[in-house]
Coordinates of C-alpha atoms in Angstrom, one line a residue:
M4 CA 3.8 21.2 27.9
K5 CA 4.5 21.7 31.6
K6 CA 6.5 24.8 30.8
N7 CA 3.5 26.2 28.9
I8 CA 1.2 25.5 31.8
F9 CA 3.6 27.2 34.2
C10 CA 3.6 30.3 32.0
V11 CA -0.1 30.4 31.8
V12 CA -0.4 30.1 35.6
A13 CA 2.2 32.8 36.1
L14 CA 0.4 35.1 33.7
L15 CA -2.9 34.5 35.5
L16 CA -1.2 35.3 38.9
M17 CA 0.4 38.4 37.6
S18 CA -2.9 39.5 36.1
A19 CA -4.7 38.9 39.4
L20 CA -2.0 40.9 41.3
C21 CA -2.2 43.8 38.9
A22 CA -6.0 43.7 39.1
A23 CA -5.9 43.8 42.9
A24 CA -3.4 46.7 42.8
D25 CA -5.7 48.6 40.4
D26 CA -8.9 47.8 42.3
P27 CA -10.0 50.9 44.2
L28 CA -12.6 48.9 46.2
A29 CA -9.9 46.6 47.4
I30 CA -8.2 49.6 48.8
L31 CA -11.3 50.6 50.7
R32 CA -11.8 47.0 51.9
D33 CA -8.2 46.8 53.2
G34 CA -8.5 50.2 54.8
T35 CA -11.6 49.1 56.6
L36 CA -10.4 45.7 57.8
Q37 CA -7.2 47.2 59.4
F38 CA -9.3 48.4 62.3
F39 CA -10.5 45.0 63.3
N40 CA -7.4 42.8 63.3
P41 CA -7.5 40.6 66.4
V42 CA -5.0 41.8 69.0
A43 CA -4.6 41.6 72.8
G44 CA -2.7 43.6 75.5
K45 CA -2.5 44.6 79.1
I46 CA -3.0 48.0 80.8
V47 CA 0.1 49.3 82.5
H48 CA -0.9 52.8 83.5
V49 CA -4.1 54.7 84.2
E50 CA -4.4 58.5 84.7
G51 CA -8.0 59.8 84.7
N52 CA -9.5 58.5 81.5
A53 CA -6.1 58.2 79.7
I54 CA -4.5 54.8 79.8
T55 CA -1.3 53.1 78.5
F56 CA -1.2 49.5 77.5
T57 CA 1.2 47.1 75.9
V58 CA 0.4 44.7 73.1
D59 CA 2.0 41.8 71.3
V60 CA 2.1 43.5 67.9
K61 CA 1.5 41.2 65.0
E62 CA -0.5 43.5 62.9
P63 CA -0.2 47.3 62.6
L64 CA -2.3 49.3 64.9
R65 CA -4.3 52.4 63.9
P66 CA -5.6 55.5 65.8
G67 CA -9.3 55.1 66.1
M68 CA -9.3 51.4 66.9
R69 CA -11.4 50.4 69.9
F70 CA -10.4 47.7 72.3
N71 CA -12.7 46.0 74.8
I72 CA -11.5 46.4 78.4
L73 CA -11.7 43.2 80.4
S74 CA -11.3 42.9 84.1
E75 CA -10.2 39.7 85.8
G76 CA -12.5 38.4 88.4
E77 CA -12.6 35.3 90.6
P78 CA -10.6 32.2 89.6
F79 CA -12.3 29.2 88.2
R80 CA -11.2 25.7 89.1
H81 CA -11.3 22.2 87.7
P82 CA -14.4 20.6 89.2
L83 CA -12.5 17.5 90.4
T84 CA -8.9 18.5 91.0
R85 CA -9.7 22.1 92.1
E86 CA -6.7 23.2 90.0
I87 CA -7.0 26.9 89.0
L88 CA -7.6 27.0 85.3
G89 CA -7.9 30.7 84.9
K90 CA -9.9 33.7 85.9
V91 CA -13.3 34.9 84.9
E92 CA -13.2 38.0 82.7
S93 CA -15.9 40.6 82.7
H94 CA -16.4 43.5 80.3
A95 CA -15.5 46.8 81.9
G96 CA -15.5 49.2 79.0
K97 CA -13.9 50.3 75.8
V98 CA -10.7 52.3 75.0
E99 CA -10.0 54.1 71.8
V100 CA -6.4 54.2 70.5
R101 CA -4.9 57.7 70.2
D102 CA -1.1 57.0 69.7
I103 CA 1.1 54.1 69.0
Q104 CA 4.8 53.8 69.9
G105 CA 6.0 50.3 69.1
D106 CA 4.3 47.9 71.4
R107 CA 3.1 50.7 73.8
V108 CA -0.2 52.3 73.0
T109 CA -2.0 55.3 74.6
G110 CA -5.7 55.7 74.5
V111 CA -8.8 57.2 76.0
V112 CA -11.6 55.3 77.8
V113 CA -14.8 56.0 75.9
E114 CA -17.0 53.7 77.8
G115 CA -16.9 52.2 81.3
T116 CA -13.8 52.2 83.5
A117 CA -10.2 50.8 83.5
K118 CA -7.5 50.0 86.0
E119 CA -3.9 48.8 85.8
G120 CA -3.7 45.0 85.1
D121 CA -6.9 44.9 83.1
R122 CA -6.7 43.2 79.7
V123 CA -7.6 44.9 76.4
R124 CA -8.6 42.9 73.4
I125 CA -10.0 43.1 69.8
S126 CA -11.6 39.6 69.6
E127 CA -11.8 37.3 66.6
T128 CA -15.6 37.4 66.6
K129 CA -17.2 39.1 63.6
V130 CA -17.9 42.8 63.7
R131 CA -21.5 43.7 63.2
M132 CA -21.7 46.4 60.6
A133 CA -24.5 48.5 58.9
F134 CA -23.6 49.2 55.3
I135 CA -25.5 52.4 54.1
Q136 CA -25.0 54.1 50.8
E137 CA -26.6 57.1 49.2
K138 CA -28.6 56.8 46.0
K139 CA -26.0 58.5 43.9
V140 CA -23.6 55.6 44.5
D141 CA -23.5 53.2 41.5
W142 CA -25.2 50.0 42.7
Y143 CA -22.4 47.8 41.3
L144 CA -19.7 49.7 43.2
G145 CA -21.5 49.5 46.5
D146 CA -22.4 45.8 45.9
D147 CA -18.7 44.9 45.1
L148 CA -17.4 46.6 48.3
Y149 CA -20.2 44.9 50.3
R150 CA -19.2 41.5 48.9
K151 CA -15.5 42.1 49.5
L152 CA -16.0 42.9 53.1
K153 CA -18.4 40.1 53.7
A154 CA -16.1 37.6 52.1
S155 CA -13.3 38.6 54.5
G156 CA -14.9 36.7 57.2
R157 CA -14.5 39.5 59.7
I158 CA -17.7 41.4 59.0
E159 CA -21.3 40.4 59.8
M160 CA -23.5 42.7 57.6
V161 CA -26.8 43.8 59.1
D162 CA -29.0 44.9 56.2
T163 CA -31.2 48.0 56.1
G164 CA -33.4 49.5 53.5
L165 CA -32.1 53.0 54.2
E166 CA -30.4 54.9 51.4
T167 CA -28.8 58.2 52.5
G168 CA -25.7 60.3 52.5
D169 CA -26.6 62.1 55.7
E170 CA -24.4 60.8 58.5
K171 CA -26.8 61.9 61.3
I172 CA -29.6 59.8 59.7
A173 CA -27.3 56.9 59.0
T174 CA -25.8 56.8 62.5
A175 CA -29.3 56.9 64.0
E176 CA -30.2 53.9 61.9
A177 CA -27.0 52.1 62.9
K178 CA -27.7 52.7 66.6
K179 CA -31.3 51.4 66.1
L180 CA -30.0 48.3 64.4
G181 CA -27.7 47.6 67.4
V182 CA -24.5 47.3 65.3
E183 CA -21.0 48.2 66.3
V184 CA -19.9 50.0 63.2
L185 CA -21.5 52.1 60.5
L186 CA -20.0 52.2 56.9
L187 CA -21.4 55.2 55.0
L188 CA -20.7 55.3 51.2
T189 CA -21.2 58.4 49.2
A190 CA -20.1 59.6 45.7
K191 CA -19.5 62.6 43.6
E192 CA -18.6 63.1 39.9
A193 CA -15.0 63.1 38.8
D194 CA -13.3 63.4 35.4
K195 CA -14.2 60.2 33.5
G196 CA -15.3 58.5 36.7
T197 CA -16.5 58.7 40.3
L198 CA -15.0 59.8 43.6
L199 CA -16.2 57.2 46.1
R200 CA -15.9 58.2 49.7
E201 CA -16.1 55.7 52.6
Q202 CA -16.6 56.8 56.2
L203 CA -16.6 54.5 59.2
F204 CA -18.3 55.5 62.5
W205 CA -18.7 53.9 65.8
A206 CA -22.4 53.4 66.1
S207 CA -22.5 53.9 69.9
D208 CA -21.5 57.6 69.8
G209 CA -21.3 58.5 66.1
S210 CA -17.5 59.0 66.3
R211 CA -15.9 58.9 62.8
F212 CA -12.6 56.9 62.8
Y213 CA -11.9 56.4 59.1
D214 CA -12.4 58.6 56.1
A215 CA -11.0 57.6 52.7
E216 CA -11.7 58.6 49.1
V217 CA -10.8 56.7 45.9
K218 CA -11.3 57.4 42.3
V219 CA -13.2 54.8 40.2
D220 CA -12.8 55.1 36.5
I221 CA -15.7 54.4 34.1
A222 CA -13.7 51.5 32.6
F223 CA -13.5 49.8 36.0
T224 CA -17.3 50.1 36.6
K225 CA -18.0 48.7 33.1
D226 CA -15.7 45.7 33.8
L227 CA -17.6 45.2 37.1
R228 CA -20.9 45.1 35.3
F229 CA -19.5 42.7 32.7
G230 CA -18.3 40.4 35.6
A231 CA -21.7 40.7 37.3
E232 CA -23.5 39.8 34.1
F233 CA -21.5 36.7 33.3
F234 CA -20.1 35.4 36.6
T235 CA -22.7 36.3 39.3
P236 CA -25.0 33.3 39.9
L237 CA -28.7 33.7 39.4
S238 CA -30.9 34.3 42.5
G239 CA -31.7 31.3 44.6
E240 CA -34.5 30.8 47.0
A241 CA -36.3 33.7 48.6
I242 CA -35.0 34.6 52.0
F243 CA -38.7 35.0 53.2
R244 CA -41.9 33.6 51.8
Y245 CA -45.4 34.4 53.0
N246 CA -48.7 32.9 51.8
L247 CA -51.4 35.6 51.8
P248 CA -54.9 34.3 52.5
Y249 CA -56.4 36.6 49.8
S250 CA -55.8 37.4 46.1
A251 CA -53.6 40.5 45.8
R252 CA -52.7 42.7 42.9
F253 CA -50.1 45.4 43.9
V254 CA -47.2 45.6 46.4
V255 CA -45.3 48.7 47.4
T256 CA -42.9 49.7 50.2
G257 CA -42.7 52.9 52.2
D258 CA -42.0 54.4 55.6
F259 CA -45.6 55.3 56.5
D260 CA -45.1 56.1 60.2
G261 CA -41.8 58.0 59.8
D262 CA -39.7 55.7 61.9
G263 CA -37.0 55.2 59.2
Q264 CA -38.1 51.6 58.6
Q265 CA -39.7 50.3 55.3
E266 CA -43.1 48.7 55.6
I267 CA -44.9 46.7 53.0
A268 CA -48.3 47.6 51.6
V269 CA -50.4 45.2 49.6
S270 CA -53.5 46.0 47.5
N271 CA -56.2 43.4 46.8
G272 CA -57.8 45.8 44.3
K273 CA -60.1 47.4 46.9
D274 CA -58.3 47.5 50.3
I275 CA -54.7 48.2 51.3
L276 CA -53.1 46.0 54.0
T277 CA -49.8 47.0 55.5
Y278 CA -47.2 44.7 57.1
L279 CA -43.8 44.8 58.8
P280 CA -41.6 42.1 57.3
A281 CA -40.0 40.0 60.0
G282 CA -39.8 36.3 60.8
D283 CA -43.6 36.4 60.4
L284 CA -45.4 39.0 58.4
Q285 CA -46.8 41.3 61.1
P286 CA -50.0 43.1 60.3
L287 CA -50.0 46.9 60.9
W288 CA -52.7 49.2 59.5
E289 CA -55.5 48.6 57.1
L290 CA -57.1 51.0 54.6
K291 CA -60.6 50.0 53.6
G292 CA -62.0 51.0 50.2
A293 CA -65.5 51.2 48.8
T294 CA -67.1 47.9 47.6
L295 CA -66.8 48.7 43.9
D296 CA -63.4 50.3 43.9
D297 CA -60.9 48.9 41.4
H298 CA -57.3 49.8 42.0
I299 CA -55.3 50.1 38.8
W300 CA -52.1 51.5 40.2
V301 CA -50.5 52.0 43.7
D302 CA -47.5 54.0 44.6
T303 CA -45.8 55.5 47.7
M304 CA -44.0 58.9 48.1
D305 CA -43.4 61.6 50.6
V306 CA -44.7 64.4 48.3
N307 CA -45.5 66.9 51.1
K308 CA -42.0 66.3 52.7
N309 CA -43.1 65.7 56.2
G310 CA -41.0 62.5 56.7
R311 CA -43.9 60.0 56.1
D312 CA -44.7 58.3 52.8
E313 CA -48.2 58.7 51.4
I314 CA -50.0 55.9 49.7
I315 CA -51.2 57.0 46.2
I316 CA -54.0 55.0 44.6
S317 CA -55.3 55.4 41.0
M318 CA -58.6 53.6 40.5
M319 CA -61.6 53.3 38.3
Y320 CA -64.1 55.4 40.3
S321 CA -67.2 53.4 41.2
G322 CA -69.4 56.4 42.3
G323 CA -69.5 55.3 45.9
W324 CA -68.2 58.5 47.4
P325 CA -68.0 62.2 46.5
V326 CA -64.8 63.5 44.9
K327 CA -63.6 67.0 45.9
G328 CA -60.7 69.0 44.5
S329 CA -58.4 69.2 47.5
G330 CA -57.1 72.5 46.1
D331 CA -57.0 71.3 42.4
S332 CA -59.3 73.5 40.4
L333 CA -59.6 70.8 37.7
V334 CA -61.8 68.7 39.9
S335 CA -65.4 69.5 40.6
S336 CA -67.3 66.3 40.1
V337 CA -66.4 62.9 38.5
E338 CA -68.7 60.5 36.8
P339 CA -68.7 56.8 37.7
G340 CA -66.4 54.8 35.4
S341 CA -63.8 57.5 35.3
V342 CA -60.3 57.5 36.8
V343 CA -59.7 59.0 40.2
S344 CA -56.4 59.1 42.2
V345 CA -56.6 59.3 46.0
I346 CA -53.7 60.1 48.4
Y347 CA -53.7 58.8 52.0
E348 CA -51.4 59.5 54.9
L349 CA -51.1 57.7 58.2
E350 CA -52.2 59.7 61.1
G351 CA -52.0 57.9 64.4
S352 CA -53.2 54.4 63.8
A353 CA -55.3 55.1 60.7
F354 CA -54.9 56.3 57.1
K355 CA -56.6 59.6 56.3
K356 CA -57.4 60.9 52.9
I357 CA -55.4 64.1 52.2
G358 CA -56.0 64.6 48.5
E359 CA -57.8 63.4 45.4
V360 CA -57.6 64.3 41.7
N361 CA -59.4 63.2 38.6
Y362 CA -56.4 61.8 36.7
F363 CA -53.8 59.0 36.8
L364 CA -50.9 59.5 39.2
R365 CA -47.5 57.8 39.3
R366 CA -44.2 58.3 41.2
L367 CA -41.3 58.8 38.8
G368 CA -38.0 58.9 40.8
T369 CA -38.4 61.9 43.2
S370 CA -41.2 63.4 41.2
L371 CA -45.0 62.8 41.0
I372 CA -46.5 62.9 37.5
G373 CA -50.1 62.7 36.2
Q374 CA -52.1 62.2 33.0
M375 CA -55.8 62.7 32.1
Y376 CA -58.1 59.8 31.4
S377 CA -59.9 59.1 28.2
S378 CA -62.9 56.7 28.1
S379 CA -62.1 55.8 24.5
D380 CA -58.2 55.5 24.5
G381 CA -57.4 55.2 28.2
F382 CA -54.9 58.1 28.3
K383 CA -55.5 61.7 27.1
D384 CA -53.3 64.7 26.4
D385 CA -49.8 65.2 27.8
V386 CA -48.1 63.8 30.9
F387 CA -47.5 66.6 33.5
T388 CA -45.8 67.0 36.8
V389 CA -47.8 67.2 40.0
V390 CA -46.6 69.4 42.9
W391 CA -47.6 69.9 46.5
D392 CA -48.8 73.4 47.4
N393 CA -51.2 73.0 50.2
G394 CA -52.8 70.4 48.0
Y395 CA -51.8 68.4 44.9
K396 CA -51.8 70.6 41.8
R397 CA -50.8 70.3 38.1
G398 CA -47.4 71.5 37.2
E399 CA -45.5 71.6 33.9
K400 CA -45.9 69.5 30.8
V401 CA -43.5 66.6 30.4
T402 CA -42.1 66.3 26.8
L403 CA -42.2 62.7 25.6
P404 CA -42.0 60.8 22.3
K405 CA -45.3 60.3 20.6
G406 CA -47.5 57.5 22.1
I407 CA -45.6 57.3 25.4
T408 CA -48.0 57.5 28.4
I409 CA -47.6 58.0 32.1
Y410 CA -46.8 54.3 33.0
D411 CA -44.6 53.6 30.0
Y412 CA -41.2 55.0 30.8
V413 CA -38.3 55.9 33.2
G414 CA -35.4 58.2 32.6
I415 CA -31.9 56.7 32.3
E416 CA -28.4 58.1 32.1
G417 CA -25.4 56.9 30.0
P418 CA -21.8 56.7 31.2
E419 CA -21.1 60.2 29.9
K420 CA -24.2 61.6 31.6
E421 CA -26.3 61.5 28.4
Q422 CA -30.0 61.5 29.1
A423 CA -32.4 59.0 27.5
L424 CA -35.8 57.3 28.1
F425 CA -36.3 53.6 28.7
T426 CA -39.9 52.7 27.6
Y427 CA -42.5 50.0 27.0
D428 CA -44.5 50.0 23.8
E429 CA -48.1 48.6 23.5
K430 CA -46.8 45.3 22.3
G431 CA -44.6 44.8 25.3
F432 CA -41.2 45.5 23.6
L433 CA -38.6 47.6 25.3
N434 CA -37.2 50.8 23.7
I435 CA -34.6 53.5 24.4
Y436 CA -35.1 57.0 23.0
N437 CA -32.3 59.6 23.0
D438 CA -32.8 63.2 24.2
K439 CA -34.0 64.2 20.7
G440 CA -36.9 61.7 20.9
I441 CA -35.2 59.3 18.4
R442 CA -35.5 55.6 19.1
I443 CA -31.9 54.1 19.3
W444 CA -32.7 50.6 20.6
R445 CA -35.5 48.0 20.7
S446 CA -35.5 44.7 22.4
G447 CA -35.5 41.5 20.3
S448 CA -38.5 40.1 22.1
D449 CA -41.4 41.3 24.2
T450 CA -41.8 40.9 28.0
G451 CA -44.7 38.4 27.9
G452 CA -47.8 40.6 28.2
F453 CA -49.3 42.9 30.8
I454 CA -51.8 42.1 33.7
T455 CA -54.0 45.3 33.7
T456 CA -55.7 45.7 30.3
F457 CA -58.9 47.3 29.1
K458 CA -60.9 46.9 25.9
K459 CA -61.5 50.0 23.9
P460 CA -65.1 50.8 23.1
A461 CA -66.0 49.9 19.5
P462 CA -68.7 51.8 17.4
I463 CA -70.1 48.4 16.2
S464 CA -70.3 45.4 18.6
F465 CA -68.6 42.8 16.4
I466 CA -65.6 45.0 15.7
D467 CA -62.5 44.7 17.9
A468 CA -61.2 48.2 18.6
G469 CA -58.2 46.9 20.5
E470 CA -57.1 47.5 24.1
W471 CA -55.1 49.8 26.2
S472 CA -53.0 48.7 29.1
I473 CA -51.3 49.9 32.3
K474 CA -47.7 48.6 32.0
D475 CA -45.7 46.7 34.6
R476 CA -43.7 48.7 37.1
L477 CA -40.4 50.0 35.8
L478 CA -38.0 50.6 38.7
T479 CA -34.4 52.0 38.6
R480 CA -31.6 50.9 40.8
G481 CA -28.5 53.0 40.2
K482 CA -28.3 53.1 36.4
E483 CA -30.1 49.8 35.9
V484 CA -33.8 49.5 34.9
L485 CA -35.7 46.5 36.4
V486 CA -38.3 44.8 34.2
V487 CA -40.8 42.0 34.7
Q488 CA -40.8 39.2 32.1
R489 CA -43.5 36.5 32.1
I490 CA -43.3 33.0 30.5
P491 CA -46.7 31.9 29.1
I492 CA -48.0 28.4 29.7
I493 CA -48.4 28.1 26.0
N494 CA -46.5 30.7 24.0
M495 CA -49.1 31.1 21.3
A496 CA -52.0 31.3 23.8
R497 CA -51.1 33.8 26.4
G498 CA -54.6 34.3 27.7
I499 CA -54.3 30.9 29.5
G500 CA -51.8 32.2 32.0
Y501 CA -48.1 32.1 32.9
K502 CA -46.0 29.2 34.2
S503 CA -43.2 31.4 35.6
S504 CA -41.9 34.9 35.8
L505 CA -38.6 36.7 36.4
I506 CA -37.1 40.1 36.9
K507 CA -34.4 41.3 34.6
S508 CA -32.2 44.4 34.7
Y509 CA -31.1 46.4 31.7
W510 CA -28.1 48.8 31.6
W511 CA -27.5 51.2 28.7
N512 CA -23.7 51.6 28.4
G513 CA -24.0 54.4 25.8
F514 CA -23.6 52.1 22.9
S515 CA -25.6 48.9 23.7
V516 CA -27.8 47.4 26.4
D517 CA -26.5 44.9 28.9
E518 CA -29.0 42.5 30.3
R519 CA -28.9 40.2 33.4
T520 CA -31.4 38.3 35.6
I521 CA -32.0 39.7 39.1
V522 CA -34.8 37.3 40.3
D523 CA -35.1 34.0 38.5
D524 CA -37.9 31.5 38.1
V525 CA -40.8 32.9 40.2
S526 CA -43.5 30.2 39.9
G527 CA -46.7 31.4 38.3
T528 CA -47.5 35.0 37.5
L529 CA -45.4 37.8 39.0
L530 CA -48.1 40.4 39.7
D531 CA -46.0 43.3 41.1
Y532 CA -42.7 44.0 42.8
A533 CA -41.0 46.7 44.9
L534 CA -37.6 47.6 46.2
A535 CA -36.5 48.1 49.8
G536 CA -32.8 48.9 50.0
D537 CA -31.0 45.7 48.9
K538 CA -34.2 43.6 49.0
V539 CA -36.8 42.9 46.2
V540 CA -40.3 42.2 47.4
V541 CA -42.2 40.1 44.9
L542 CA -46.0 39.5 44.7
S543 CA -47.1 36.5 42.7
S544 CA -50.0 34.2 42.1
P545 CA -49.8 30.5 41.3
M546 CA -50.2 29.0 37.9
L547 CA -53.8 29.5 36.7
G548 CA -54.4 31.5 39.9
I549 CA -55.2 28.5 41.9
K550 CA -53.2 26.8 44.8
F551 CA -54.2 23.2 44.0
G552 CA -52.4 22.0 47.1
N553 CA -54.8 24.0 49.3
I554 CA -57.8 22.2 47.9
M555 CA -56.4 18.9 49.2
K556 CA -56.0 20.5 52.6
G557 CA -59.5 21.8 52.7
E558 CA -58.2 25.4 52.5
S559 CA -59.1 28.2 50.1
P560 CA -57.4 27.7 46.8
L561 CA -57.2 31.4 46.2
G562 CA -54.4 33.6 47.4
S563 CA -51.1 35.2 46.6
T564 CA -47.5 34.7 47.7
L565 CA -45.2 37.4 49.0
Q566 CA -41.5 36.7 48.6
I567 CA -38.5 38.7 49.6
Y568 CA -35.2 38.3 47.8
S569 CA -31.8 39.7 48.8
V570 CA -30.2 41.4 45.8
R571 CA -26.9 42.4 47.3
G572 CA -26.3 39.2 49.3
R573 CA -25.9 36.9 46.2

């Protein structure tokens, strides 16, 4: 029996060693950490900004490493015996390693000054790092490398919502965050896999000191997804939770002032209130609507490419203000009770209307799409693209399967780059259609119902003509699709309300659909959600829409809760 146990353990160890050897992300992790091994030395020669120092070499040194230069100051003594215990060290600068010959190292002073006898050191304190990846990087790959580095104990990750492959933009963000090191992760296609490139920069001057590329096979990524689905724990508590003093309906994120930082915008159905997420939710700008406005969709996007996200609102038009075309020849006048979409942009300290059209609008990836309104069926005619040309104008028709409307779908991609559509249907089931418009998958259960629904007009008052709905937000993260699921208080009576909600992710692997939970057990009704880098911002209302605890406190029982979860950090 003991022999069998020994064999099993040996096999597991061999398997683990082989897995580590075949893990391309472990290669990047080890390549990164080699620059931050704790080591100390002493400067023996200085000539201009070139210095030579000796070290007690325990770990290999690498060109590009940066040591702190420490100058010895006045001695400090024991308060009673007056015995000299040591000397005060003050930070004098930094030196970058250029060449290593055994225990003698030559380098260049990149900050401050140095003199013979000064100490040099890479300390054991954690290195503050900004981890930035471009959108093309598979989320699971970036997440695994992030976790590996964080688990090393040497790295303190400073999160940011920025996703870019541009090193200038990334280094500017890293400098603003006050970190020491920037890790920039980019990707490009390779035969049956991905070429993943990691670059490391010193944030202070943007100097690159590490550049490595590894190939990641499709099979490795699929195994990573399998592991994430079955072994990653469900989300825990929100890292931030804010109680809003009003009932809200939509939440979006965007960079409205062009400073590179994501702000949060919340709609109460009439007004838009914007915030900066911090220890407290800091109010920023407010966009006041007309008294009878009824928002039915809110989005953000930098359509005119000026570096600032616009706020895009689709609403049931109350008739409280004139509607003009803003360059779109389709709009001349709109009757109250119709749908209007309005685009606002921040100018100075206030939002200014820069466009309006008489149809639904929605952001889809990097595109803006539209669809006409029908008073009888909700949606009319084909979905079409919307482009910016000194105004918002209709573009080309979007070819979709029959019955799919503007808020029903997102595009997805399989492991072999095959294109498909991930959609809702009117009953709340999820579907996948291939590039020929043929349905190839349908979920086994629905998602629990939608929040925004409208009754269709009936020719006779006692006949129920049914309803049309604006579906929940479908967001993509890498190749995943995020979907809201709500749990009714009573399953057979959904109109009563919801006891809890969650966010799930779905990944089509080309043959089947993998499913996992991203945010678990949101109390009450999840109204809307948004992404900001590795954070999920969730807007919810309590069960039955009432905060009963507030009644006991003499406070308003109405209101919503804004919660922020960290996706990558779990």
